[in-house]
């Protein structure tokens, strides 16, 4: 007798998958939205606690460092405790951090509580993506990500608007209280609609040495780059500490390639096509996209004198463009080659950025709106094809580790790219200072050229993506 054939994986997007995906993306949206909401309130927090700009900046930096610490461990945590349990635990940790932040009584206490928040927030994107990939299967992953993937892209757009609106009618504590009802709803919906997803490797051994090298090394590197971006000289102690992070990361590479077990982040994944090409594209695009999202609100507020709320409105067309891009991707991701979609997206991002390299002529707002729309369209066409080609080629057991690696690179690219652009902007502002007010716009224009350069480098990785659509094979 022959064994019955395994059932074919589902190919249609049904209501169950949509509910699961939207519940899980709600956590990612909440965490990423919080970061941009709090950024708008930095000046308010400095006034409230009587802190200097340098001191209060740690409210943002601490969150970023905590995220950097959390992401590498997410794959092991899911393997050990199960996906749904880990995701709900991450939301609860994030909510606990939010509650404590709202009750903070000093700058130091707020910074500590932001670390708790960041540890929970850092787990949500990779764990959520791994759960969605498992639920969708290889035939549906590209289309479902193109549907729900646009939601996190809206957070940098909506954050300034929501943050400005909150501070217009309430005190600073509501920057954190706003997370509580959203998080509680997310936990209730996850318990109701997300499959339990038992641990894949309950007895999996934790990579202690890797955990001692990789997350702290990344955090120290990001800290050094952040301090450099804040204007510290290259020879200052905080910046030089970043070199310790480089050494720790180099030691981790040696450890990960030699360990007989499963390392915290398995670097051997990057040698397997198409994972390596996708990773290269994501890390450079992270630098370009997040770096630009750091520059744009600053330019609108400093270079054009807009309020945070008005700056948020100018960013809104990018969210609209991302929604349109996701619709195009949803209809083509299974029929058009990943390379074609990603290269088109990169081209649109570059096209939408060109205007901001020409700020000496003070472009009209209509042209800015059009450029933001084009940028958003490109953003909506990149994430789904890259994740589709990676997740559809990975065994289910490796999805948490793959998701952890991809999110780590995206976070690292965004962190490093933002820090590099902050240093470039600071340098150009000083160089253009003799020109007075026009020099500010020119300094921003100089810096936007770097985001274009990041796009060009991303093309190198994107050209190594598969030439054929998933339906034709790779």
GROMACS .gro file of C-alpha atoms in nm:
model
  474
    1UNK     CA    1   0.000   0.000   0.000
    2UNK     CA    2   0.123   0.349  -0.077
    3UNK     CA    3   0.099   0.627   0.179
    4UNK     CA    4  -0.162   0.895   0.103
    5UNK     CA    5  -0.019   1.200  -0.070
    6UNK     CA    6   0.039   1.503   0.148
    7UNK     CA    7  -0.229   1.768   0.099
    8UNK     CA    8  -0.140   2.055  -0.130
    9UNK     CA    9  -0.067   2.380   0.055
   10UNK     CA   10  -0.351   2.632   0.024
   11UNK     CA   11  -0.320   2.895  -0.246
   12UNK     CA   12  -0.607   3.134  -0.172
   13UNK     CA   13  -0.604   3.417   0.083
   14UNK     CA   14  -0.887   3.325   0.320
   15UNK     CA   15  -1.046   3.504   0.615
   16UNK     CA   16  -0.849   3.307   0.873
   17UNK     CA   17  -0.513   3.405   0.724
   18UNK     CA   18  -0.618   3.769   0.693
   19UNK     CA   19  -0.729   3.781   1.058
   20UNK     CA   20  -0.405   3.622   1.175
   21UNK     CA   21  -0.188   3.854   0.965
   22UNK     CA   22  -0.365   4.174   1.069
   23UNK     CA   23  -0.354   4.079   1.439
   24UNK     CA   24   0.020   4.011   1.420
   25UNK     CA   25   0.101   4.321   1.218
   26UNK     CA   26  -0.091   4.527   1.477
   27UNK     CA   27   0.189   4.457   1.726
   28UNK     CA   28   0.457   4.566   1.480
   29UNK     CA   29   0.260   4.879   1.397
   30UNK     CA   30   0.218   4.963   1.766
   31UNK     CA   31   0.590   4.928   1.838
   32UNK     CA   32   0.713   5.123   1.534
   33UNK     CA   33   0.447   5.391   1.575
   34UNK     CA   34   0.551   5.446   1.936
   35UNK     CA   35   0.906   5.527   1.832
   36UNK     CA   36   0.799   5.807   1.598
   37UNK     CA   37   0.534   5.941   1.838
   38UNK     CA   38   0.793   5.976   2.115
   39UNK     CA   39   1.042   6.143   1.878
   40UNK     CA   40   0.792   6.427   1.827
   41UNK     CA   41   0.772   6.476   2.204
   42UNK     CA   42   1.146   6.494   2.274
   43UNK     CA   43   1.142   6.873   2.329
   44UNK     CA   44   0.838   6.844   2.554
   45UNK     CA   45   1.006   6.570   2.760
   46UNK     CA   46   1.323   6.778   2.794
   47UNK     CA   47   1.118   7.067   2.934
   48UNK     CA   48   0.915   6.841   3.164
   49UNK     CA   49   1.219   6.679   3.325
   50UNK     CA   50   1.453   6.978   3.302
   51UNK     CA   51   1.697   6.778   3.089
   52UNK     CA   52   1.940   6.886   2.822
   53UNK     CA   53   1.895   6.775   2.461
   54UNK     CA   54   2.190   6.536   2.500
   55UNK     CA   55   2.036   6.376   2.808
   56UNK     CA   56   1.682   6.347   2.676
   57UNK     CA   57   1.808   6.200   2.346
   58UNK     CA   58   1.877   5.884   2.545
   59UNK     CA   59   1.501   5.828   2.556
   60UNK     CA   60   1.526   5.745   2.185
   61UNK     CA   61   1.870   5.584   2.195
   62UNK     CA   62   1.781   5.349   2.483
   63UNK     CA   63   1.480   5.218   2.293
   64UNK     CA   64   1.689   5.161   1.981
   65UNK     CA   65   1.960   4.978   2.175
   66UNK     CA   66   1.702   4.756   2.345
   67UNK     CA   67   1.553   4.664   2.007
   68UNK     CA   68   1.902   4.578   1.883
   69UNK     CA   69   1.948   4.350   2.185
   70UNK     CA   70   1.614   4.174   2.142
   71UNK     CA   71   1.605   4.094   1.770
   72UNK     CA   72   1.894   3.840   1.752
   73UNK     CA   73   1.742   3.622   2.027
   74UNK     CA   74   1.392   3.609   1.879
   75UNK     CA   75   1.452   3.295   1.671
   76UNK     CA   76   1.569   3.089   1.968
   77UNK     CA   77   1.288   3.219   2.191
   78UNK     CA   78   1.024   3.113   1.935
   79UNK     CA   79   1.186   2.769   1.898
   80UNK     CA   80   1.194   2.729   2.275
   81UNK     CA   81   0.858   2.868   2.386
   82UNK     CA   82   0.640   2.872   2.073
   83UNK     CA   83   0.537   3.155   1.842
   84UNK     CA   84   0.203   3.273   1.981
   85UNK     CA   85   0.322   3.257   2.341
   86UNK     CA   86   0.636   3.458   2.254
   87UNK     CA   87   0.438   3.718   2.061
   88UNK     CA   88   0.181   3.771   2.337
   89UNK     CA   89   0.463   3.786   2.593
   90UNK     CA   90   0.638   4.052   2.383
   91UNK     CA   91   0.320   4.263   2.367
   92UNK     CA   92   0.275   4.235   2.745
   93UNK     CA   93   0.639   4.337   2.801
   94UNK     CA   94   0.593   4.632   2.566
   95UNK     CA   95   0.276   4.736   2.751
   96UNK     CA   96   0.450   4.707   3.087
   97UNK     CA   97   0.725   4.935   2.957
   98UNK     CA   98   0.465   5.181   2.824
   99UNK     CA   99   0.284   5.188   3.159
  100UNK     CA  100   0.608   5.248   3.348
  101UNK     CA  101   0.713   5.522   3.101
  102UNK     CA  102   0.384   5.705   3.164
  103UNK     CA  103   0.458   5.689   3.539
  104UNK     CA  104   0.825   5.796   3.506
  105UNK     CA  105   0.939   6.059   3.756
  106UNK     CA  106   1.280   6.151   3.609
  107UNK     CA  107   1.489   6.132   3.295
  108UNK     CA  108   1.681   5.831   3.431
  109UNK     CA  109   1.365   5.636   3.516
  110UNK     CA  110   1.215   5.712   3.174
  111UNK     CA  111   1.529   5.585   3.000
  112UNK     CA  112   1.525   5.259   3.202
  113UNK     CA  113   1.157   5.203   3.124
  114UNK     CA  114   1.218   5.270   2.754
  115UNK     CA  115   1.465   4.979   2.760
  116UNK     CA  116   1.187   4.750   2.886
  117UNK     CA  117   0.961   4.884   2.614
  118UNK     CA  118   1.227   4.828   2.348
  119UNK     CA  119   1.292   4.468   2.451
  120UNK     CA  120   0.926   4.388   2.391
  121UNK     CA  121   0.902   4.602   2.078
  122UNK     CA  122   1.214   4.443   1.926
  123UNK     CA  123   1.063   4.095   1.941
  124UNK     CA  124   0.734   4.183   1.773
  125UNK     CA  125   0.838   4.224   1.404
  126UNK     CA  126   1.049   3.906   1.362
  127UNK     CA  127   0.814   3.685   1.566
  128UNK     CA  128   0.507   3.823   1.386
  129UNK     CA  129   0.663   3.771   1.042
  130UNK     CA  130   0.764   3.413   1.125
  131UNK     CA  131   0.411   3.333   1.242
  132UNK     CA  132   0.255   3.486   0.930
  133UNK     CA  133   0.497   3.293   0.708
  134UNK     CA  134   0.413   2.965   0.880
  135UNK     CA  135   0.039   3.025   0.858
  136UNK     CA  136   0.050   3.137   0.493
  137UNK     CA  137   0.279   2.872   0.351
  138UNK     CA  138   0.497   2.918   0.040
  139UNK     CA  139   0.204   2.971  -0.200
  140UNK     CA  140   0.049   3.266  -0.015
  141UNK     CA  141   0.331   3.441   0.169
  142UNK     CA  142   0.408   3.700  -0.101
  143UNK     CA  143   0.049   3.816  -0.141
  144UNK     CA  144  -0.034   3.832   0.230
  145UNK     CA  145   0.281   4.033   0.308
  146UNK     CA  146   0.198   4.272   0.025
  147UNK     CA  147  -0.143   4.326   0.189
  148UNK     CA  148  -0.041   4.373   0.554
  149UNK     CA  149   0.318   4.487   0.499
  150UNK     CA  150   0.207   4.839   0.417
  151UNK     CA  151   0.083   4.895   0.774
  152UNK     CA  152   0.429   4.927   0.939
  153UNK     CA  153   0.530   5.165   0.657
  154UNK     CA  154   0.258   5.402   0.775
  155UNK     CA  155   0.404   5.442   1.124
  156UNK     CA  156   0.673   5.699   1.032
  157UNK     CA  157   0.401   5.890   0.846
  158UNK     CA  158   0.130   5.878   1.112
  159UNK     CA  159   0.365   5.911   1.411
  160UNK     CA  160   0.434   6.286   1.384
  161UNK     CA  161   0.066   6.359   1.317
  162UNK     CA  162  -0.058   6.148   1.610
  163UNK     CA  163   0.219   6.268   1.842
  164UNK     CA  164   0.155   6.633   1.756
  165UNK     CA  165  -0.220   6.585   1.802
  166UNK     CA  166  -0.172   6.420   2.145
  167UNK     CA  167   0.056   6.698   2.270
  168UNK     CA  168  -0.192   6.959   2.145
  169UNK     CA  169  -0.472   6.829   2.372
  170UNK     CA  170  -0.302   6.626   2.650
  171UNK     CA  171   0.018   6.604   2.853
  172UNK     CA  172   0.327   6.399   2.763
  173UNK     CA  173   0.218   6.086   2.953
  174UNK     CA  174  -0.037   6.013   2.680
  175UNK     CA  175   0.248   5.949   2.439
  176UNK     CA  176   0.273   5.619   2.632
  177UNK     CA  177  -0.080   5.566   2.765
  178UNK     CA  178  -0.203   5.546   2.404
  179UNK     CA  179  -0.029   5.208   2.369
  180UNK     CA  180  -0.224   5.040   2.650
  181UNK     CA  181  -0.569   4.997   2.487
  182UNK     CA  182  -0.414   4.902   2.152
  183UNK     CA  183  -0.191   4.642   2.314
  184UNK     CA  184  -0.471   4.489   2.521
  185UNK     CA  185  -0.686   4.453   2.209
  186UNK     CA  186  -0.389   4.293   2.026
  187UNK     CA  187  -0.341   4.036   2.306
  188UNK     CA  188  -0.712   3.946   2.312
  189UNK     CA  189  -0.726   3.909   1.932
  190UNK     CA  190  -0.406   3.702   1.923
  191UNK     CA  191  -0.544   3.464   2.184
  192UNK     CA  192  -0.862   3.429   1.979
  193UNK     CA  193  -0.734   3.414   1.620
  194UNK     CA  194  -0.364   3.312   1.615
  195UNK     CA  195  -0.291   2.938   1.615
  196UNK     CA  196  -0.099   2.814   1.924
  197UNK     CA  197   0.214   2.724   1.720
  198UNK     CA  198   0.393   2.490   1.966
  199UNK     CA  199   0.771   2.509   2.019
  200UNK     CA  200   0.972   2.368   1.731
  201UNK     CA  201   1.271   2.271   1.946
  202UNK     CA  202   1.175   2.277   2.313
  203UNK     CA  203   1.511   2.145   2.424
  204UNK     CA  204   1.713   2.371   2.195
  205UNK     CA  205   2.040   2.476   2.354
  206UNK     CA  206   2.084   2.850   2.391
  207UNK     CA  207   2.394   2.997   2.228
  208UNK     CA  208   2.538   3.159   2.540
  209UNK     CA  209   2.865   3.275   2.382
  210UNK     CA  210   2.681   3.410   2.078
  211UNK     CA  211   2.441   3.599   2.305
  212UNK     CA  212   2.738   3.747   2.492
  213UNK     CA  213   2.896   3.869   2.167
  214UNK     CA  214   2.628   3.956   1.909
  215UNK     CA  215   2.353   4.159   2.086
  216UNK     CA  216   2.594   4.357   2.310
  217UNK     CA  217   2.831   4.407   2.016
  218UNK     CA  218   2.550   4.548   1.803
  219UNK     CA  219   2.426   4.767   2.088
  220UNK     CA  220   2.774   4.907   2.154
  221UNK     CA  221   2.830   4.972   1.782
  222UNK     CA  222   2.495   5.150   1.748
  223UNK     CA  223   2.573   5.350   2.063
  224UNK     CA  224   2.907   5.467   1.922
  225UNK     CA  225   2.751   5.561   1.589
  226UNK     CA  226   2.463   5.741   1.762
  227UNK     CA  227   2.705   5.945   1.972
  228UNK     CA  228   2.901   6.029   1.656
  229UNK     CA  229   2.574   6.141   1.497
  230UNK     CA  230   2.504   6.360   1.800
  231UNK     CA  231   2.818   6.560   1.726
  232UNK     CA  232   3.078   6.384   1.942
  233UNK     CA  233   3.429   6.393   1.792
  234UNK     CA  234   3.584   6.077   1.652
  235UNK     CA  235   3.839   6.067   1.933
  236UNK     CA  236   3.584   6.092   2.217
  237UNK     CA  237   3.541   5.794   2.450
  238UNK     CA  238   3.173   5.723   2.363
  239UNK     CA  239   3.256   5.704   1.992
  240UNK     CA  240   3.566   5.492   2.045
  241UNK     CA  241   3.354   5.248   2.246
  242UNK     CA  242   3.188   5.165   1.914
  243UNK     CA  243   3.514   5.000   1.807
  244UNK     CA  244   3.466   4.750   2.088
  245UNK     CA  245   3.138   4.659   1.919
  246UNK     CA  246   3.321   4.597   1.591
  247UNK     CA  247   3.563   4.360   1.766
  248UNK     CA  248   3.275   4.175   1.937
  249UNK     CA  249   3.096   4.134   1.605
  250UNK     CA  250   3.413   3.999   1.441
  251UNK     CA  251   3.449   3.745   1.724
  252UNK     CA  252   3.085   3.646   1.677
  253UNK     CA  253   3.145   3.577   1.307
  254UNK     CA  254   3.429   3.340   1.398
  255UNK     CA  255   3.216   3.173   1.664
  256UNK     CA  256   2.906   3.136   1.443
  257UNK     CA  257   3.101   2.976   1.159
  258UNK     CA  258   3.280   2.730   1.387
  259UNK     CA  259   3.012   2.629   1.636
  260UNK     CA  260   2.878   2.275   1.583
  261UNK     CA  261   2.533   2.371   1.714
  262UNK     CA  262   2.286   2.634   1.598
  263UNK     CA  263   2.425   2.985   1.661
  264UNK     CA  264   2.209   3.276   1.770
  265UNK     CA  265   2.205   3.404   1.410
  266UNK     CA  266   2.315   3.137   1.165
  267UNK     CA  267   2.550   3.316   0.926
  268UNK     CA  268   2.551   3.012   0.698
  269UNK     CA  269   2.202   3.115   0.589
  270UNK     CA  270   2.359   3.405   0.401
  271UNK     CA  271   2.557   3.168   0.179
  272UNK     CA  272   2.237   3.007   0.049
  273UNK     CA  273   2.070   3.177  -0.244
  274UNK     CA  274   1.846   3.369  -0.249
  275UNK     CA  275   1.891   3.457   0.121
  276UNK     CA  276   2.225   3.633   0.077
  277UNK     CA  277   2.104   3.856  -0.206
  278UNK     CA  278   1.785   3.942  -0.019
  279UNK     CA  279   1.984   4.027   0.293
  280UNK     CA  280   2.220   4.254   0.101
  281UNK     CA  281   1.929   4.440  -0.053
  282UNK     CA  282   1.751   4.479   0.282
  283UNK     CA  283   2.047   4.611   0.481
  284UNK     CA  284   2.132   4.885   0.232
  285UNK     CA  285   1.768   4.972   0.170
  286UNK     CA  286   1.720   4.993   0.547
  287UNK     CA  287   1.995   5.253   0.552
  288UNK     CA  288   1.837   5.448   0.267
  289UNK     CA  289   1.474   5.426   0.382
  290UNK     CA  290   1.519   5.484   0.756
  291UNK     CA  291   1.791   5.738   0.693
  292UNK     CA  292   1.560   5.938   0.469
  293UNK     CA  293   1.280   5.914   0.726
  294UNK     CA  294   1.523   6.069   0.974
  295UNK     CA  295   1.613   6.352   0.735
  296UNK     CA  296   1.269   6.438   0.595
  297UNK     CA  297   1.093   6.548   0.918
  298UNK     CA  298   1.405   6.744   1.018
  299UNK     CA  299   1.413   6.924   0.683
  300UNK     CA  300   1.042   7.005   0.697
  301UNK     CA  301   1.074   7.146   1.050
  302UNK     CA  302   1.421   7.307   1.040
  303UNK     CA  303   1.461   7.386   0.671
  304UNK     CA  304   1.100   7.497   0.606
  305UNK     CA  305   0.992   7.600   0.957
  306UNK     CA  306   0.689   7.368   0.975
  307UNK     CA  307   0.530   7.236   1.294
  308UNK     CA  308   0.554   6.861   1.368
  309UNK     CA  309   0.187   6.827   1.271
  310UNK     CA  310   0.238   7.005   0.937
  311UNK     CA  311   0.552   6.801   0.872
  312UNK     CA  312   0.349   6.486   0.933
  313UNK     CA  313   0.094   6.597   0.676
  314UNK     CA  314   0.369   6.638   0.416
  315UNK     CA  315   0.487   6.285   0.495
  316UNK     CA  316   0.136   6.143   0.451
  317UNK     CA  317   0.156   6.105   0.069
  318UNK     CA  318   0.436   5.855   0.122
  319UNK     CA  319   0.191   5.635   0.314
  320UNK     CA  320  -0.065   5.668   0.035
  321UNK     CA  321   0.201   5.571  -0.219
  322UNK     CA  322   0.301   5.270  -0.006
  323UNK     CA  323  -0.063   5.154  -0.001
  324UNK     CA  324  -0.080   5.185  -0.382
  325UNK     CA  325   0.252   5.002  -0.418
  326UNK     CA  326   0.125   4.718  -0.201
  327UNK     CA  327  -0.183   4.682  -0.425
  328UNK     CA  328   0.039   4.657  -0.735
  329UNK     CA  329   0.265   4.406  -0.561
  330UNK     CA  330  -0.027   4.195  -0.439
  331UNK     CA  331  -0.146   4.150  -0.796
  332UNK     CA  332   0.196   4.076  -0.944
  333UNK     CA  333   0.414   3.916  -0.675
  334UNK     CA  334   0.343   3.559  -0.793
  335UNK     CA  335   0.374   3.642  -1.163
  336UNK     CA  336   0.659   3.893  -1.187
  337UNK     CA  337   1.020   3.815  -1.102
  338UNK     CA  338   1.133   3.936  -0.756
  339UNK     CA  339   1.430   4.107  -0.920
  340UNK     CA  340   1.199   4.311  -1.144
  341UNK     CA  341   0.972   4.425  -0.861
  342UNK     CA  342   1.257   4.514  -0.623
  343UNK     CA  343   1.460   4.699  -0.887
  344UNK     CA  344   1.147   4.893  -0.988
  345UNK     CA  345   1.087   4.980  -0.622
  346UNK     CA  346   1.446   5.097  -0.574
  347UNK     CA  347   1.420   5.306  -0.890
  348UNK     CA  348   1.102   5.476  -0.765
  349UNK     CA  349   1.257   5.547  -0.423
  350UNK     CA  350   1.558   5.703  -0.597
  351UNK     CA  351   1.333   5.905  -0.828
  352UNK     CA  352   1.131   6.034  -0.534
  353UNK     CA  353   1.451   6.134  -0.354
  354UNK     CA  354   1.609   6.333  -0.638
  355UNK     CA  355   1.403   6.644  -0.557
  356UNK     CA  356   1.554   6.661  -0.209
  357UNK     CA  357   1.904   6.688  -0.354
  358UNK     CA  358   1.795   7.018  -0.513
  359UNK     CA  359   1.675   7.208  -0.206
  360UNK     CA  360   1.870   7.523  -0.284
  361UNK     CA  361   1.580   7.633  -0.508
  362UNK     CA  362   1.310   7.576  -0.237
  363UNK     CA  363   1.080   7.330  -0.418
  364UNK     CA  364   0.704   7.396  -0.398
  365UNK     CA  365   0.493   7.180  -0.170
  366UNK     CA  366   0.307   7.028  -0.467
  367UNK     CA  367   0.632   6.887  -0.601
  368UNK     CA  368   0.724   6.758  -0.255
  369UNK     CA  369   0.387   6.580  -0.230
  370UNK     CA  370   0.443   6.416  -0.571
  371UNK     CA  371   0.795   6.305  -0.472
  372UNK     CA  372   0.671   6.158  -0.144
  373UNK     CA  373   0.400   5.969  -0.331
  374UNK     CA  374   0.658   5.820  -0.569
  375UNK     CA  375   0.886   5.726  -0.278
  376UNK     CA  376   0.599   5.551  -0.105
  377UNK     CA  377   0.507   5.362  -0.422
  378UNK     CA  378   0.861   5.225  -0.435
  379UNK     CA  379   0.860   5.132  -0.067
  380UNK     CA  380   0.542   4.929  -0.114
  381UNK     CA  381   0.704   4.721  -0.388
  382UNK     CA  382   1.013   4.594  -0.206
  383UNK     CA  383   0.934   4.416   0.120
  384UNK     CA  384   0.685   4.158  -0.008
  385UNK     CA  385   0.897   4.023  -0.300
  386UNK     CA  386   1.208   3.995  -0.081
  387UNK     CA  387   1.027   3.816   0.202
  388UNK     CA  388   0.835   3.601  -0.045
  389UNK     CA  389   1.149   3.470  -0.208
  390UNK     CA  390   1.315   3.402   0.129
  391UNK     CA  391   1.026   3.255   0.327
  392UNK     CA  392   0.892   3.042   0.040
  393UNK     CA  393   1.233   2.874   0.004
  394UNK     CA  394   1.284   2.806   0.377
  395UNK     CA  395   1.171   2.493   0.567
  396UNK     CA  396   0.914   2.578   0.835
  397UNK     CA  397   1.159   2.490   1.112
  398UNK     CA  398   1.403   2.759   0.992
  399UNK     CA  399   1.149   3.042   0.956
  400UNK     CA  400   1.200   3.196   1.304
  401UNK     CA  401   1.578   3.204   1.257
  402UNK     CA  402   1.547   3.345   0.905
  403UNK     CA  403   1.300   3.611   1.021
  404UNK     CA  404   1.531   3.703   1.307
  405UNK     CA  405   1.826   3.741   1.068
  406UNK     CA  406   1.633   3.953   0.816
  407UNK     CA  407   1.493   4.184   1.084
  408UNK     CA  408   1.835   4.217   1.244
  409UNK     CA  409   1.984   4.333   0.914
  410UNK     CA  410   1.698   4.574   0.853
  411UNK     CA  411   1.739   4.718   1.205
  412UNK     CA  412   2.115   4.736   1.170
  413UNK     CA  413   2.093   4.898   0.827
  414UNK     CA  414   1.845   5.153   0.956
  415UNK     CA  415   2.051   5.229   1.268
  416UNK     CA  416   2.383   5.258   1.089
  417UNK     CA  417   2.232   5.449   0.796
  418UNK     CA  418   2.062   5.700   1.025
  419UNK     CA  419   2.380   5.750   1.228
  420UNK     CA  420   2.589   5.798   0.914
  421UNK     CA  421   2.343   6.052   0.771
  422UNK     CA  422   2.331   6.234   1.106
  423UNK     CA  423   2.710   6.271   1.095
  424UNK     CA  424   2.700   6.387   0.732
  425UNK     CA  425   2.424   6.638   0.809
  426UNK     CA  426   2.611   6.776   1.110
  427UNK     CA  427   2.926   6.815   0.899
  428UNK     CA  428   2.744   6.983   0.612
  429UNK     CA  429   2.554   7.220   0.843
  430UNK     CA  430   2.888   7.336   0.983
  431UNK     CA  431   3.038   7.371   0.635
  432UNK     CA  432   2.736   7.564   0.502
  433UNK     CA  433   2.696   7.782   0.813
  434UNK     CA  434   2.864   8.091   0.654
  435UNK     CA  435   2.578   8.102   0.399
  436UNK     CA  436   2.320   8.169   0.671
  437UNK     CA  437   1.964   8.041   0.633
  438UNK     CA  438   2.006   7.918   0.269
  439UNK     CA  439   2.296   7.707   0.391
  440UNK     CA  440   2.062   7.491   0.600
  441UNK     CA  441   1.866   7.376   0.294
  442UNK     CA  442   2.189   7.318   0.102
  443UNK     CA  443   2.326   7.106   0.389
  444UNK     CA  444   2.017   6.886   0.375
  445UNK     CA  445   2.051   6.861  -0.005
  446UNK     CA  446   2.412   6.747   0.033
  447UNK     CA  447   2.303   6.478   0.278
  448UNK     CA  448   2.021   6.347   0.060
  449UNK     CA  449   2.280   6.259  -0.204
  450UNK     CA  450   2.395   5.990   0.037
  451UNK     CA  451   2.050   5.830   0.044
  452UNK     CA  452   2.068   5.810  -0.335
  453UNK     CA  453   2.408   5.641  -0.304
  454UNK     CA  454   2.258   5.383  -0.067
  455UNK     CA  455   1.992   5.307  -0.329
  456UNK     CA  456   2.257   5.249  -0.594
  457UNK     CA  457   2.443   5.007  -0.365
  458UNK     CA  458   2.115   4.824  -0.295
  459UNK     CA  459   2.083   4.761  -0.669
  460UNK     CA  460   2.390   4.533  -0.648
  461UNK     CA  461   2.211   4.300  -0.407
  462UNK     CA  462   1.879   4.324  -0.591
  463UNK     CA  463   2.033   4.213  -0.923
  464UNK     CA  464   2.117   3.880  -0.760
  465UNK     CA  465   1.754   3.805  -0.676
  466UNK     CA  466   1.576   3.537  -0.886
  467UNK     CA  467   1.501   3.632  -1.246
  468UNK     CA  468   1.180   3.431  -1.261
  469UNK     CA  469   0.858   3.455  -1.066
  470UNK     CA  470   0.785   3.200  -0.789
  471UNK     CA  471   0.525   3.039  -1.012
  472UNK     CA  472   0.797   2.958  -1.271
  473UNK     CA  473   1.059   2.850  -1.019
  474UNK     CA  474   1.393   3.015  -0.955
   0.00000   0.00000   0.00000
